[in-house]
Coordinates of N, CA, C and O and ligand atoms in Angstrom, one line a residue:
X200 N 131.1 -100.9 -280.8 CA 130.6 -100.6 -279.5 C 129.1 -100.1 -279.6 O 128.8 -99.3 -280.4
X201 N 128.2 -100.7 -278.8 CA 126.8 -100.4 -278.8 C 126.6 -99.0 -278.1 O 127.2 -98.8 -277.1
X202 N 125.9 -98.1 -278.7 CA 125.5 -96.9 -278.1 C 124.0 -96.8 -277.8 O 123.2 -97.2 -278.6
X203 N 123.7 -96.4 -276.6 CA 122.3 -96.3 -276.1 C 121.5 -95.4 -277.1 O 122.0 -94.5 -277.6
X204 N 120.2 -95.8 -277.2 CA 119.3 -95.0 -278.0 C 119.3 -93.5 -277.5 O 119.3 -93.3 -276.3
X205 N 119.2 -92.5 -278.4 CA 119.2 -91.1 -277.9 C 117.9 -90.7 -277.3 O 117.9 -89.9 -276.4
X206 N 116.8 -91.2 -277.8 CA 115.5 -90.7 -277.3 C 114.9 -91.8 -276.4 O 115.4 -92.9 -276.3
X207 N 113.8 -91.5 -275.8 CA 113.1 -92.5 -274.9 C 112.0 -93.2 -275.6 O 111.1 -93.7 -275.0
X208 N 112.0 -93.2 -277.0 CA 111.0 -94.0 -277.7 C 111.3 -95.5 -277.4 O 112.4 -95.9 -277.1
X209 N 110.3 -96.3 -277.7 CA 110.5 -97.8 -277.5 C 111.4 -98.4 -278.5 O 111.6 -97.8 -279.6
X210 N 112.1 -99.4 -278.0 CA 113.0 -100.2 -278.9 C 113.2 -101.6 -278.4 O 112.9 -101.9 -277.3
X211 N 113.7 -102.4 -279.3 CA 114.1 -103.8 -278.9 C 115.5 -104.0 -279.3 O 115.9 -103.9 -280.4
X212 N 116.3 -104.4 -278.3 CA 117.7 -104.8 -278.5 C 117.9 -106.3 -278.1 O 117.3 -106.7 -277.1
X213 N 118.6 -107.0 -278.9 CA 118.9 -108.4 -278.7 C 120.4 -108.5 -278.5 O 121.2 -108.0 -279.3
X214 N 120.8 -109.2 -277.4 CA 122.3 -109.6 -277.2 C 122.3 -111.1 -277.3 O 121.7 -111.8 -276.5
X215 N 123.0 -111.7 -278.2 CA 123.0 -113.1 -278.4 C 124.5 -113.6 -278.6 O 125.4 -112.9 -279.0
X216 N 124.6 -114.9 -278.3 CA 125.9 -115.6 -278.5 C 125.9 -116.9 -277.8 O 124.9 -117.4 -277.3
X217 N 127.1 -117.5 -277.8 CA 127.2 -118.9 -277.2 C 127.4 -118.8 -275.7 O 127.3 -117.7 -275.1
X218 N 127.5 -119.9 -275.1 CA 127.9 -119.9 -273.6 C 129.2 -119.2 -273.5 O 130.1 -119.2 -274.3
X219 N 129.4 -118.5 -272.4 CA 130.6 -117.8 -272.0 C 131.0 -116.7 -272.9 O 132.2 -116.4 -273.1
X220 N 130.0 -116.1 -273.6 CA 130.3 -115.0 -274.6 C 130.1 -113.7 -274.0 O 130.4 -112.7 -274.6
X221 N 129.6 -113.6 -272.7 CA 129.4 -112.3 -272.1 C 128.1 -111.7 -272.3 O 127.9 -110.4 -272.2
X222 N 127.1 -112.4 -272.7 CA 125.7 -111.9 -273.0 C 125.2 -111.2 -271.7 O 124.7 -110.1 -271.8
X223 N 125.2 -111.9 -270.6 CA 124.6 -111.4 -269.4 C 125.4 -110.2 -268.9 O 124.8 -109.2 -268.4
X224 N 126.7 -110.2 -269.0 CA 127.5 -109.1 -268.6 C 127.1 -107.8 -269.4 O 127.0 -106.7 -268.8
X225 N 126.9 -108.0 -270.7 CA 126.5 -106.9 -271.5 C 125.1 -106.4 -271.2 O 124.8 -105.2 -271.1
X226 N 124.2 -107.3 -270.9 CA 122.8 -106.9 -270.4 C 122.9 -106.1 -269.1 O 122.3 -105.1 -269.0
X227 N 123.7 -106.6 -268.2 CA 123.8 -105.9 -266.9 C 124.5 -104.5 -267.1 O 124.0 -103.5 -266.5
X228 N 125.4 -104.4 -268.0 CA 126.1 -103.2 -268.3 C 125.1 -102.1 -268.8 O 125.0 -101.0 -268.3
X229 N 124.2 -102.6 -269.8 CA 123.3 -101.6 -270.3 C 122.2 -101.2 -269.3 O 121.8 -100.0 -269.2
X230 N 121.8 -102.2 -268.4 CA 120.8 -101.8 -267.4 C 121.4 -100.9 -266.4 O 120.7 -100.0 -265.9
X231 N 122.6 -101.1 -266.0 CA 123.2 -100.2 -265.0 C 123.4 -98.8 -265.6 O 123.1 -97.8 -264.8
X232 N 123.7 -98.7 -266.8 CA 123.8 -97.4 -267.4 C 122.4 -96.7 -267.5 O 122.3 -95.5 -267.3
X233 N 121.4 -97.5 -267.8 CA 120.0 -96.9 -267.7 C 119.7 -96.4 -266.3 O 119.0 -95.4 -266.2
X234 N 120.1 -97.2 -265.3 CA 119.8 -96.8 -263.9 C 120.5 -95.5 -263.6 O 120.0 -94.6 -262.9
X235 N 121.8 -95.4 -264.1 CA 122.6 -94.2 -263.8 C 121.9 -93.0 -264.5 O 121.9 -91.9 -264.0
X236 N 121.2 -93.2 -265.6 CA 120.5 -92.2 -266.3 C 119.2 -91.8 -265.7 O 118.5 -90.9 -266.2
X237 N 118.9 -92.5 -264.6 CA 117.7 -92.2 -263.8 C 116.4 -92.8 -264.4 O 115.3 -92.4 -264.0
X238 N 116.6 -93.8 -265.2 CA 115.4 -94.5 -265.8 C 114.9 -95.6 -264.9 O 115.7 -96.3 -264.2
X239 N 113.7 -95.9 -264.9 CA 113.1 -97.0 -264.1 C 113.3 -98.3 -264.9 O 113.0 -98.4 -266.1
X240 N 113.9 -99.3 -264.2 CA 114.3 -100.5 -264.9 C 113.6 -101.7 -264.2 O 113.2 -101.6 -263.0
X241 N 113.4 -102.8 -264.9 CA 112.9 -104.0 -264.4 C 113.6 -105.1 -265.2 O 113.9 -105.0 -266.4
X242 N 113.9 -106.2 -264.5 CA 114.6 -107.4 -265.2 C 113.8 -108.6 -264.9 O 113.4 -108.9 -263.8
X243 N 113.6 -109.4 -266.0 CA 112.9 -110.7 -265.9 C 113.7 -111.8 -266.4 O 114.6 -111.7 -267.3
X244 N 113.5 -113.0 -265.8 CA 114.2 -114.2 -266.3 C 113.2 -115.4 -266.2 O 112.3 -115.3 -265.3
X245 N 113.3 -116.4 -267.0 CA 112.4 -117.5 -266.9 C 112.7 -118.4 -265.7 O 113.8 -118.5 -265.2
X246 N 111.6 -119.1 -265.3 CA 111.7 -119.9 -264.0 C 112.6 -121.1 -264.3 O 113.0 -121.8 -263.3
X247 N 112.9 -121.5 -265.5 CA 113.7 -122.6 -265.8 C 115.2 -122.4 -265.5 O 116.0 -123.3 -265.4
X248 N 115.6 -121.1 -265.4 CA 117.0 -120.7 -265.1 C 117.1 -120.6 -263.6 O 116.9 -119.5 -263.0
X249 N 117.6 -121.6 -262.9 CA 117.7 -121.6 -261.5 C 119.1 -121.6 -261.0 O 119.4 -121.7 -259.8
X250 N 120.1 -121.4 -261.9 CA 121.5 -121.5 -261.5 C 121.8 -120.3 -260.6 O 121.4 -119.2 -260.8
X251 N 122.6 -120.5 -259.6 CA 123.1 -119.6 -258.6 C 122.1 -118.9 -257.8 O 122.2 -118.8 -256.6
X252 N 121.0 -118.4 -258.4 CA 120.1 -117.6 -257.6 C 118.7 -117.6 -258.2 O 118.6 -117.5 -259.4
X253 N 117.7 -117.6 -257.4 CA 116.3 -117.6 -258.0 C 115.8 -116.2 -258.2 O 114.8 -115.9 -258.8
X254 N 116.5 -115.2 -257.6 CA 116.0 -113.8 -257.7 C 117.0 -112.8 -258.3 O 116.7 -111.7 -258.4
X255 N 118.1 -113.3 -258.8 CA 119.0 -112.3 -259.4 C 119.5 -112.8 -260.8 O 119.7 -114.0 -261.0
X256 N 119.6 -111.9 -261.7 CA 120.3 -112.3 -263.0 C 121.8 -112.3 -262.6 O 122.4 -111.4 -262.2
X257 N 122.4 -113.5 -262.8 CA 123.8 -113.7 -262.4 C 124.6 -114.1 -263.7 O 124.2 -115.0 -264.4
X258 N 125.7 -113.4 -263.9 CA 126.6 -113.8 -265.0 C 127.7 -114.7 -264.4 O 127.9 -114.8 -263.2
X259 N 128.5 -115.3 -265.3 CA 129.5 -116.2 -264.9 C 130.6 -115.5 -264.0 O 131.3 -116.2 -263.3
X260 N 130.7 -114.2 -264.2 CA 131.8 -113.5 -263.4 C 131.2 -113.0 -262.1 O 131.8 -112.2 -261.4
X261 N 130.0 -113.5 -261.7 CA 129.3 -113.2 -260.4 C 128.8 -111.8 -260.3 O 128.3 -111.4 -259.2
X262 N 128.8 -110.9 -261.4 CA 128.1 -109.7 -261.3 C 126.6 -110.0 -261.3 O 126.2 -110.9 -262.1
X263 N 125.8 -109.3 -260.6 CA 124.4 -109.7 -260.6 C 123.5 -108.5 -260.4 O 124.0 -107.4 -260.0
X264 N 122.3 -108.6 -260.7 CA 121.3 -107.5 -260.6 C 120.0 -108.2 -260.3 O 119.7 -109.2 -260.8
X265 N 119.2 -107.5 -259.4 CA 118.0 -108.2 -259.0 C 117.0 -108.3 -260.1 O 116.9 -107.4 -261.0
X266 N 116.3 -109.4 -260.1 CA 115.3 -109.7 -261.2 C 114.1 -110.4 -260.7 O 114.0 -110.8 -259.5
X267 N 113.1 -110.5 -261.5 CA 111.8 -111.2 -261.2 C 111.8 -112.4 -262.0 O 111.9 -112.4 -263.3
X268 N 111.5 -113.5 -261.4 CA 111.4 -114.8 -262.1 C 110.0 -115.0 -262.5 O 109.0 -114.8 -261.7
X269 N 109.8 -115.3 -263.8 CA 108.4 -115.5 -264.3 C 108.3 -116.8 -265.0 O 109.3 -117.4 -265.5
X270 N 107.1 -117.4 -265.0 CA 106.8 -118.7 -265.6 C 106.6 -118.6 -267.1 O 107.0 -119.5 -267.9
X271 N 106.1 -117.5 -267.6 CA 105.8 -117.4 -269.1 C 106.0 -116.0 -269.5 O 105.9 -115.0 -268.7
X272 N 106.1 -115.8 -270.8 CA 106.5 -114.4 -271.3 C 105.4 -113.4 -271.0 O 105.7 -112.2 -270.8
X273 N 104.1 -113.8 -271.1 CA 103.1 -112.8 -270.9 C 103.1 -112.3 -269.5 O 102.5 -111.2 -269.2
X274 N 103.7 -113.0 -268.5 CA 103.9 -112.5 -267.2 C 104.7 -111.2 -267.2 O 104.5 -110.3 -266.3
X275 N 105.6 -111.0 -268.1 CA 106.4 -109.8 -268.2 C 105.5 -108.6 -268.4 O 105.6 -107.5 -267.8
X276 N 104.5 -108.7 -269.3 CA 103.5 -107.6 -269.6 C 102.8 -107.3 -268.3 O 102.6 -106.1 -268.0
X277 N 102.4 -108.3 -267.6 CA 101.5 -108.1 -266.4 C 102.4 -107.4 -265.3 O 101.8 -106.7 -264.5
X278 N 103.7 -107.7 -265.3 CA 104.5 -107.2 -264.2 C 105.4 -106.0 -264.6 O 106.2 -105.6 -263.7
X279 N 105.3 -105.5 -265.8 CA 106.2 -104.5 -266.3 C 106.0 -103.2 -265.5 O 107.0 -102.4 -265.4
X280 N 104.8 -102.9 -265.0 CA 104.5 -101.7 -264.3 C 104.9 -100.5 -265.1 O 104.5 -100.4 -266.3
X281 N 105.6 -99.5 -264.5 CA 105.9 -98.3 -265.2 C 107.4 -98.3 -265.6 O 108.0 -97.2 -265.8
X282 N 108.0 -99.4 -265.7 CA 109.4 -99.5 -266.1 C 109.6 -98.9 -267.5 O 108.8 -99.1 -268.4
X283 N 110.7 -98.1 -267.6 CA 111.0 -97.5 -268.9 C 112.0 -98.4 -269.7 O 112.1 -98.3 -270.9
X284 N 112.8 -99.2 -269.0 CA 113.8 -100.1 -269.6 C 113.6 -101.5 -269.0 O 113.6 -101.6 -267.8
X285 N 113.4 -102.5 -269.8 CA 113.1 -103.8 -269.3 C 114.2 -104.8 -269.9 O 114.4 -104.9 -271.1
X286 N 114.9 -105.5 -269.0 CA 115.9 -106.5 -269.4 C 115.3 -107.9 -269.3 O 114.5 -108.1 -268.4
X287 N 115.6 -108.7 -270.2 CA 115.2 -110.1 -270.2 C 116.4 -111.0 -270.4 O 117.1 -110.8 -271.3
X288 N 116.6 -111.8 -269.4 CA 117.8 -112.7 -269.4 C 117.4 -114.1 -269.8 O 116.3 -114.5 -269.5
X289 N 118.3 -114.9 -270.4 CA 118.0 -116.3 -270.8 C 116.7 -116.3 -271.7 O 115.9 -117.2 -271.5
X290 N 116.7 -115.4 -272.6 CA 115.5 -115.3 -273.4 C 115.1 -116.5 -274.2 O 114.0 -116.8 -274.6
X291 N 116.2 -117.3 -274.5 CA 115.9 -118.5 -275.3 C 115.0 -119.5 -274.6 O 114.4 -120.4 -275.3
X292 N 114.9 -119.4 -273.3 CA 114.0 -120.4 -272.6 C 112.6 -120.0 -272.5 O 111.7 -120.7 -272.0
X293 N 112.3 -118.7 -273.0 CA 110.9 -118.3 -273.0 C 110.1 -118.9 -274.1 O 110.7 -119.4 -275.1
X294 N 108.8 -118.9 -274.0 CA 107.9 -119.4 -275.1 C 107.9 -118.4 -276.2 O 108.4 -117.3 -276.2
X295 N 107.2 -118.8 -277.3 CA 107.2 -118.1 -278.5 C 106.3 -116.8 -278.5 O 106.4 -116.0 -279.4
X296 N 105.6 -116.6 -277.4 CA 104.9 -115.3 -277.2 C 105.8 -114.2 -276.9 O 105.4 -113.0 -276.8
X297 N 107.1 -114.5 -276.6 CA 108.0 -113.4 -276.2 C 108.1 -112.3 -277.3 O 108.2 -111.2 -276.9
X298 N 108.1 -112.7 -278.5 CA 108.2 -111.6 -279.6 C 107.0 -110.7 -279.5 O 107.2 -109.4 -279.6
X299 N 105.8 -111.2 -279.4 CA 104.6 -110.3 -279.3 C 104.7 -109.5 -278.0 O 104.3 -108.3 -278.0
X300 N 105.1 -110.1 -276.9 CA 105.3 -109.3 -275.7 C 106.3 -108.1 -275.8 O 106.0 -107.0 -275.4
X301 N 107.4 -108.4 -276.5 CA 108.4 -107.4 -276.6 C 107.9 -106.3 -277.6 O 108.2 -105.1 -277.4
X302 N 107.2 -106.7 -278.7 CA 106.7 -105.7 -279.6 C 105.7 -104.8 -278.9 O 105.7 -103.6 -279.1
X303 N 104.8 -105.4 -278.1 CA 103.8 -104.6 -277.3 C 104.5 -103.6 -276.4 O 104.1 -102.4 -276.4
X304 N 105.5 -104.1 -275.7 CA 106.2 -103.2 -274.8 C 106.9 -102.0 -275.6 O 106.9 -100.9 -275.2
X305 N 107.5 -102.4 -276.7 CA 108.2 -101.3 -277.5 C 107.3 -100.3 -278.0 O 107.6 -99.1 -278.0
X306 N 106.1 -100.7 -278.5 CA 105.1 -99.8 -279.0 C 104.5 -98.9 -277.9 O 103.9 -97.9 -278.1
X307 N 104.6 -99.4 -276.6 CA 104.2 -98.6 -275.5 C 105.3 -97.6 -275.1 O 105.2 -96.8 -274.2
X308 N 106.5 -97.7 -275.7 CA 107.6 -96.7 -275.5 C 108.6 -97.3 -274.6 O 109.5 -96.6 -274.1
X309 N 108.6 -98.6 -274.3 CA 109.6 -99.2 -273.4 C 110.8 -99.7 -274.2 O 110.7 -100.2 -275.4
X310 N 112.0 -99.5 -273.7 CA 113.2 -100.0 -274.3 C 113.4 -101.4 -273.7 O 113.6 -101.6 -272.5
X311 N 113.4 -102.4 -274.6 CA 113.5 -103.8 -274.2 C 114.9 -104.3 -274.6 O 115.3 -104.1 -275.7
X312 N 115.6 -104.9 -273.7 CA 116.9 -105.5 -273.9 C 116.8 -107.0 -273.6 O 116.7 -107.3 -272.4
X313 N 116.9 -107.9 -274.6 CA 116.8 -109.3 -274.3 C 118.1 -110.0 -274.6 O 118.7 -109.8 -275.7
X314 N 118.6 -110.8 -273.7 CA 119.9 -111.5 -273.9 C 119.6 -113.0 -273.9 O 118.7 -113.5 -273.1
X315 N 120.2 -113.8 -274.8 CA 120.0 -115.2 -274.8 C 120.9 -115.9 -275.7 O 121.6 -115.3 -276.6
X316 N 120.9 -117.2 -275.6 CA 121.7 -118.1 -276.5 C 121.1 -118.1 -277.9 O 119.9 -118.3 -278.0
X317 N 121.9 -117.8 -278.9 CA 121.3 -117.9 -280.2 C 121.2 -119.3 -280.7 O 120.2 -119.6 -281.5
X318 N 122.1 -120.2 -280.3 CA 122.0 -121.6 -280.8 C 122.0 -122.6 -279.6 O 122.7 -122.3 -278.6
X319 N 121.3 -123.7 -279.8 CA 121.5 -124.8 -278.8 C 122.8 -125.6 -279.1 O 123.5 -125.2 -280.0
X320 N 123.0 -126.7 -278.3 CA 124.3 -127.3 -278.5 C 124.4 -128.1 -279.8 O 125.5 -128.5 -280.2
X321 N 123.3 -128.2 -280.5 CA 123.4 -128.8 -281.9 C 123.5 -127.7 -283.0 O 123.5 -128.1 -284.2
X322 N 123.6 -126.5 -282.6 CA 123.8 -125.4 -283.5 C 122.5 -125.0 -284.2 O 122.5 -124.3 -285.2
X323 N 121.4 -125.3 -283.6 CA 120.0 -124.9 -284.1 C 119.6 -123.6 -283.4 O 119.9 -123.4 -282.2
X324 N 118.8 -122.8 -284.1 CA 118.2 -121.6 -283.5 C 117.5 -122.0 -282.2 O 116.8 -123.0 -282.2
X325 N 117.7 -121.3 -281.1 CA 117.2 -121.7 -279.8 C 115.9 -120.9 -279.5 O 116.0 -119.7 -279.3
X326 N 114.8 -121.7 -279.3 CA 113.6 -121.1 -278.9 C 113.2 -119.9 -279.7 O 113.2 -119.9 -280.9
X327 N 112.8 -118.8 -279.0 CA 112.3 -117.6 -279.8 C 113.4 -116.7 -280.3 O 113.1 -115.6 -280.8
X328 N 114.7 -117.1 -280.1 CA 115.8 -116.1 -280.4 C 115.8 -115.7 -281.8 O 116.1 -114.5 -282.1
X329 N 115.6 -116.6 -282.8 CA 115.6 -116.3 -284.2 C 114.6 -115.2 -284.5 O 114.9 -114.2 -285.1
X330 N 113.4 -115.4 -284.0 CA 112.3 -114.4 -284.3 C 112.6 -113.1 -283.5 O 112.3 -112.0 -284.0
X331 N 113.2 -113.2 -282.4 CA 113.6 -112.0 -281.6 C 114.6 -111.1 -282.4 O 114.5 -109.9 -282.4
X332 N 115.5 -111.8 -283.1 CA 116.5 -111.0 -283.9 C 115.8 -110.3 -285.0 O 116.2 -109.2 -285.4
X333 N 114.8 -111.0 -285.6 CA 114.1 -110.4 -286.7 C 113.4 -109.1 -286.3 O 113.3 -108.1 -287.1
X334 N 112.8 -109.1 -285.1 CA 111.9 -107.9 -284.8 C 112.8 -106.8 -284.1 O 112.3 -105.8 -283.8
X335 N 114.0 -107.1 -283.8 CA 114.9 -106.2 -283.0 C 115.3 -105.0 -283.8 O 115.5 -105.1 -285.0
X336 N 115.4 -103.8 -283.1 CA 116.0 -102.7 -283.7 C 117.5 -102.8 -283.9 O 118.1 -102.3 -284.8
X337 N 118.1 -103.5 -282.9 CA 119.5 -103.7 -282.9 C 119.9 -105.1 -282.4 O 119.3 -105.5 -281.4
X338 N 120.8 -105.8 -283.0 CA 121.3 -107.1 -282.6 C 122.8 -107.0 -282.4 O 123.5 -106.6 -283.2
X339 N 123.2 -107.5 -281.2 CA 124.6 -107.6 -280.9 C 125.0 -109.0 -280.7 O 124.4 -109.7 -279.9
X340 N 125.9 -109.5 -281.6 CA 126.4 -110.9 -281.4 C 127.7 -110.8 -280.6 O 128.6 -110.1 -281.1
X341 N 127.7 -111.5 -279.5 CA 129.0 -111.5 -278.7 C 129.6 -112.9 -278.9 O 128.9 -113.9 -279.1
X342 N 130.9 -113.0 -278.7 CA 131.6 -114.3 -278.9 C 132.4 -114.7 -277.7 O 133.0 -113.8 -277.0
X343 N 132.5 -116.0 -277.5 CA 133.4 -116.5 -276.5 C 134.7 -116.8 -277.2 O 134.9 -116.5 -278.3
X344 N 135.7 -117.4 -276.4 CA 137.0 -117.8 -277.0 C 137.0 -119.3 -277.1 O 136.7 -120.0 -276.1
X345 N 137.3 -119.8 -278.2 CA 137.4 -121.2 -278.4 C 138.4 -121.8 -277.5 O 139.6 -121.4 -277.4
X346 N 138.0 -122.8 -276.7 CA 138.9 -123.4 -275.7 C 139.9 -124.3 -276.3 O 140.9 -124.7 -275.6
X347 N 139.8 -124.6 -277.6 CA 140.8 -125.5 -278.2 C 141.8 -124.8 -279.0 O 143.0 -125.2 -279.1
X348 N 141.5 -123.6 -279.6 CA 142.4 -122.9 -280.5 C 142.6 -121.4 -280.3 O 143.4 -120.8 -280.8
X349 N 141.7 -120.9 -279.4 CA 141.8 -119.5 -279.1 C 141.1 -118.5 -280.1 O 141.1 -117.3 -279.9
X350 N 140.4 -119.1 -281.2 CA 139.7 -118.2 -282.1 C 138.4 -117.8 -281.4 O 138.0 -118.2 -280.4
X351 N 137.7 -116.9 -282.1 CA 136.4 -116.5 -281.7 C 135.4 -117.7 -281.7 O 135.4 -118.4 -282.7
X352 N 134.6 -117.9 -280.7 CA 133.8 -119.1 -280.6 C 132.3 -118.7 -280.7 O 131.9 -117.8 -280.1
X353 N 131.5 -119.5 -281.5 CA 130.1 -119.2 -281.6 C 129.3 -120.4 -281.2 O 128.0 -120.3 -281.2
X354 N 129.9 -121.6 -281.0 CA 129.2 -122.8 -280.7 C 129.3 -123.2 -279.3 O 130.4 -123.0 -278.7
X355 N 128.3 -123.8 -278.7 CA 128.3 -124.2 -277.3 C 128.3 -125.8 -277.3 O 127.3 -126.4 -277.4
X356 N 129.5 -126.4 -277.3 CA 129.6 -127.8 -277.4 C 129.3 -128.4 -276.0 O 129.9 -128.1 -275.0
X357 N 128.4 -129.4 -276.0 CA 128.0 -130.0 -274.7 C 129.0 -131.1 -274.4 O 129.2 -132.0 -275.3
X358 N 129.5 -131.1 -273.2 CA 130.5 -132.1 -272.9 C 129.8 -133.4 -272.2 O 130.4 -134.4 -272.2
X359 N 128.6 -133.2 -271.7 CA 128.0 -134.3 -271.1 C 127.0 -135.0 -272.1 O 126.7 -134.5 -273.1
X360 N 126.6 -136.2 -271.7 CA 125.7 -137.0 -272.6 C 124.3 -136.6 -272.5 O 123.4 -137.0 -273.3
X361 N 124.0 -135.8 -271.5 CA 122.6 -135.3 -271.2 C 122.1 -134.5 -272.5 O 122.8 -133.6 -272.9
X362 N 121.0 -134.9 -273.0 CA 120.5 -134.2 -274.2 C 119.3 -133.3 -273.8 O 118.5 -132.9 -274.7
X363 N 119.2 -132.9 -272.6 CA 118.1 -132.0 -272.1 C 118.5 -130.6 -272.5 O 119.5 -130.1 -272.0
X364 N 117.7 -130.0 -273.4 CA 118.0 -128.6 -273.8 C 118.0 -127.6 -272.7 O 118.6 -126.5 -272.8
X365 N 117.3 -127.9 -271.6 CA 117.2 -127.0 -270.5 C 118.4 -126.9 -269.6 O 118.6 -126.0 -268.8
X366 N 119.3 -127.9 -269.8 CA 120.5 -127.9 -268.9 C 121.3 -126.6 -269.2 O 121.4 -126.2 -270.3
X367 N 121.7 -126.1 -268.1 CA 122.4 -124.8 -268.2 C 123.9 -124.9 -268.1 O 124.4 -125.9 -267.7
X368 N 124.5 -123.8 -268.6 CA 126.0 -123.9 -268.8 C 126.8 -123.6 -267.6 O 127.0 -122.5 -267.2
X369 N 127.5 -124.7 -267.2 CA 128.6 -124.5 -266.3 C 129.9 -124.9 -267.0 O 129.8 -125.6 -268.1
X370 N 131.0 -124.5 -266.5 CA 132.2 -124.8 -267.3 C 132.5 -126.3 -267.5 O 133.1 -126.6 -268.4
X371 N 132.0 -127.1 -266.6 CA 132.2 -128.6 -266.8 C 131.1 -129.2 -267.7 O 131.1 -130.4 -267.9
X372 N 130.2 -128.4 -268.2 CA 129.1 -129.0 -269.0 C 129.2 -128.6 -270.5 O 128.9 -129.4 -271.4
X373 N 129.7 -127.4 -270.7 CA 129.8 -126.9 -272.1 C 131.2 -126.3 -272.3 O 131.9 -125.9 -271.4
X374 N 131.7 -126.3 -273.6 CA 132.8 -125.6 -274.0 C 132.5 -124.8 -275.2 O 131.9 -125.3 -276.1
X375 N 132.9 -123.5 -275.2 CA 132.7 -122.7 -276.4 C 133.8 -123.1 -277.5 O 134.9 -123.3 -277.2
X376 N 133.3 -123.3 -278.7 CA 134.2 -123.7 -279.8 C 133.9 -122.9 -281.0 O 132.8 -122.4 -281.3
X377 N 135.0 -122.7 -281.8 CA 134.9 -122.0 -283.1 C 134.3 -123.0 -284.1 O 134.2 -124.2 -283.8
X378 N 133.9 -122.6 -285.3 CA 133.3 -123.5 -286.3 C 134.3 -124.7 -286.7 O 133.9 -125.8 -286.8
X379 N 135.5 -124.3 -286.8 CA 136.5 -125.3 -287.3 C 136.6 -126.4 -286.2 O 136.6 -127.6 -286.5
X380 N 136.8 -126.0 -284.9 CA 136.9 -127.0 -283.9 C 135.6 -127.8 -283.7 O 135.6 -129.0 -283.4
X381 N 134.5 -127.1 -283.8 CA 133.2 -127.8 -283.6 C 133.0 -128.8 -284.7 O 132.5 -129.9 -284.5
X382 N 133.5 -128.5 -285.9 CA 133.4 -129.4 -287.1 C 134.2 -130.7 -286.9 O 134.0 -131.7 -287.6
X383 N 135.2 -130.6 -286.0 CA 136.1 -131.8 -285.7 C 135.5 -132.8 -284.7 O 136.0 -133.8 -284.5
X384 N 134.4 -132.4 -284.1 CA 133.7 -133.3 -283.1 C 133.3 -134.5 -283.9 O 132.7 -134.4 -285.0
X385 N 133.5 -135.7 -283.4 CA 133.3 -136.9 -284.2 C 131.9 -137.1 -284.7 O 131.7 -137.6 -285.8
X386 N 130.9 -136.6 -283.9 CA 129.5 -136.8 -284.4 C 128.9 -135.6 -285.0 O 127.7 -135.5 -285.1
X387 N 129.7 -134.7 -285.6 CA 129.2 -133.5 -286.1 C 128.3 -133.7 -287.3 O 127.3 -133.0 -287.5
X388 N 128.6 -134.8 -288.1 CA 127.7 -135.0 -289.3 C 126.3 -135.4 -288.9 O 125.3 -135.0 -289.5
X389 N 126.3 -136.2 -287.8 CA 125.0 -136.6 -287.2 C 124.2 -135.4 -286.8 O 123.0 -135.2 -287.1
X390 N 124.9 -134.5 -286.1 CA 124.3 -133.3 -285.6 C 123.8 -132.4 -286.8 O 122.7 -131.9 -286.7
X391 N 124.6 -132.3 -287.9 CA 124.2 -131.5 -289.0 C 122.9 -132.1 -289.7 O 122.0 -131.4 -290.1
X392 N 122.9 -133.4 -289.8 CA 121.7 -134.0 -290.5 C 120.5 -133.8 -289.6 O 119.4 -133.5 -290.1
X393 N 120.7 -133.9 -288.3 CA 119.5 -133.7 -287.4 C 119.1 -132.2 -287.5 O 117.9 -131.9 -287.4
X394 N 120.1 -131.3 -287.7 CA 119.8 -129.9 -287.7 C 118.9 -129.5 -288.9 O 118.0 -128.8 -288.8
X395 N 119.4 -130.0 -290.1 CA 118.7 -129.4 -291.3 C 117.6 -130.3 -291.8 O 116.8 -129.9 -292.6
X396 N 117.6 -131.6 -291.5 CA 116.6 -132.5 -291.9 C 116.6 -132.8 -293.4 O 115.7 -133.4 -293.9
X397 N 117.7 -132.5 -294.1 CA 117.8 -132.9 -295.5 C 118.6 -134.1 -295.7 O 119.3 -134.6 -294.8
X398 N 118.5 -134.7 -296.9 CA 119.2 -136.0 -297.2 C 118.8 -137.1 -296.2 O 119.7 -137.7 -295.7
Ligands
ZN667 ZN1 138.8 -123.5 -282.3

C-alpha cells in the first residue's frame, strides 16, 4: 500500500500499468486525499485523450475529477499556478519534455503524481513513461486481471486491426493479458522482433 509523503517537499510519483489496471482510480484516490488534507491541487491531461470528457480525468468506473487539457507538457509549467500537488493522467501521450517539466516542479516543492500506460500494445515502453519511472521517487505498478485465465495481467492486447498508438482503451478495443496468454497470440513472434530489433 502506497503511503503519502510525510513532508511537503517536492516529489515525483509514477502509477503505471496496462489498460484496466486501475491507474486513474489510484491517481484520483491520491488527489482526493491531498484535497482532504487541504492542499491545493491541479490535474492535467493531454489533448489526445478525448474519451468521455474533454475537461475531466475519467476512469473506467466513471469516477472523475476536474482537469485541464493541455497540448504539450510545458503547458503544465505555465498553468501550474500555486498548486502543491499536481496530477498528470495519460502521461504516456505527453512529449519527452515531461520528465524535465516534472523535475522542475518537484524541485520547486511540488508533489507530482503521473499515471500512464507503461507499455503500448506491442509491449514496448510507451512515450516518456520509461524515463518517468527513472526520475520518480516512487513507482507503483498496478495490474489488471487477465481476461483469459484470471492471472495478473500486464499486457494490453489490441483486439482491433488499427495500429494507431493513440487509440484509447475501451473494453471492445483492448483486453488485458498475462505474459503467458499474451505469448499465445499468433503473431507474438512478429511483435517481439519488432520490439527488440534484433536478429
Ligand atoms: Zn492469462
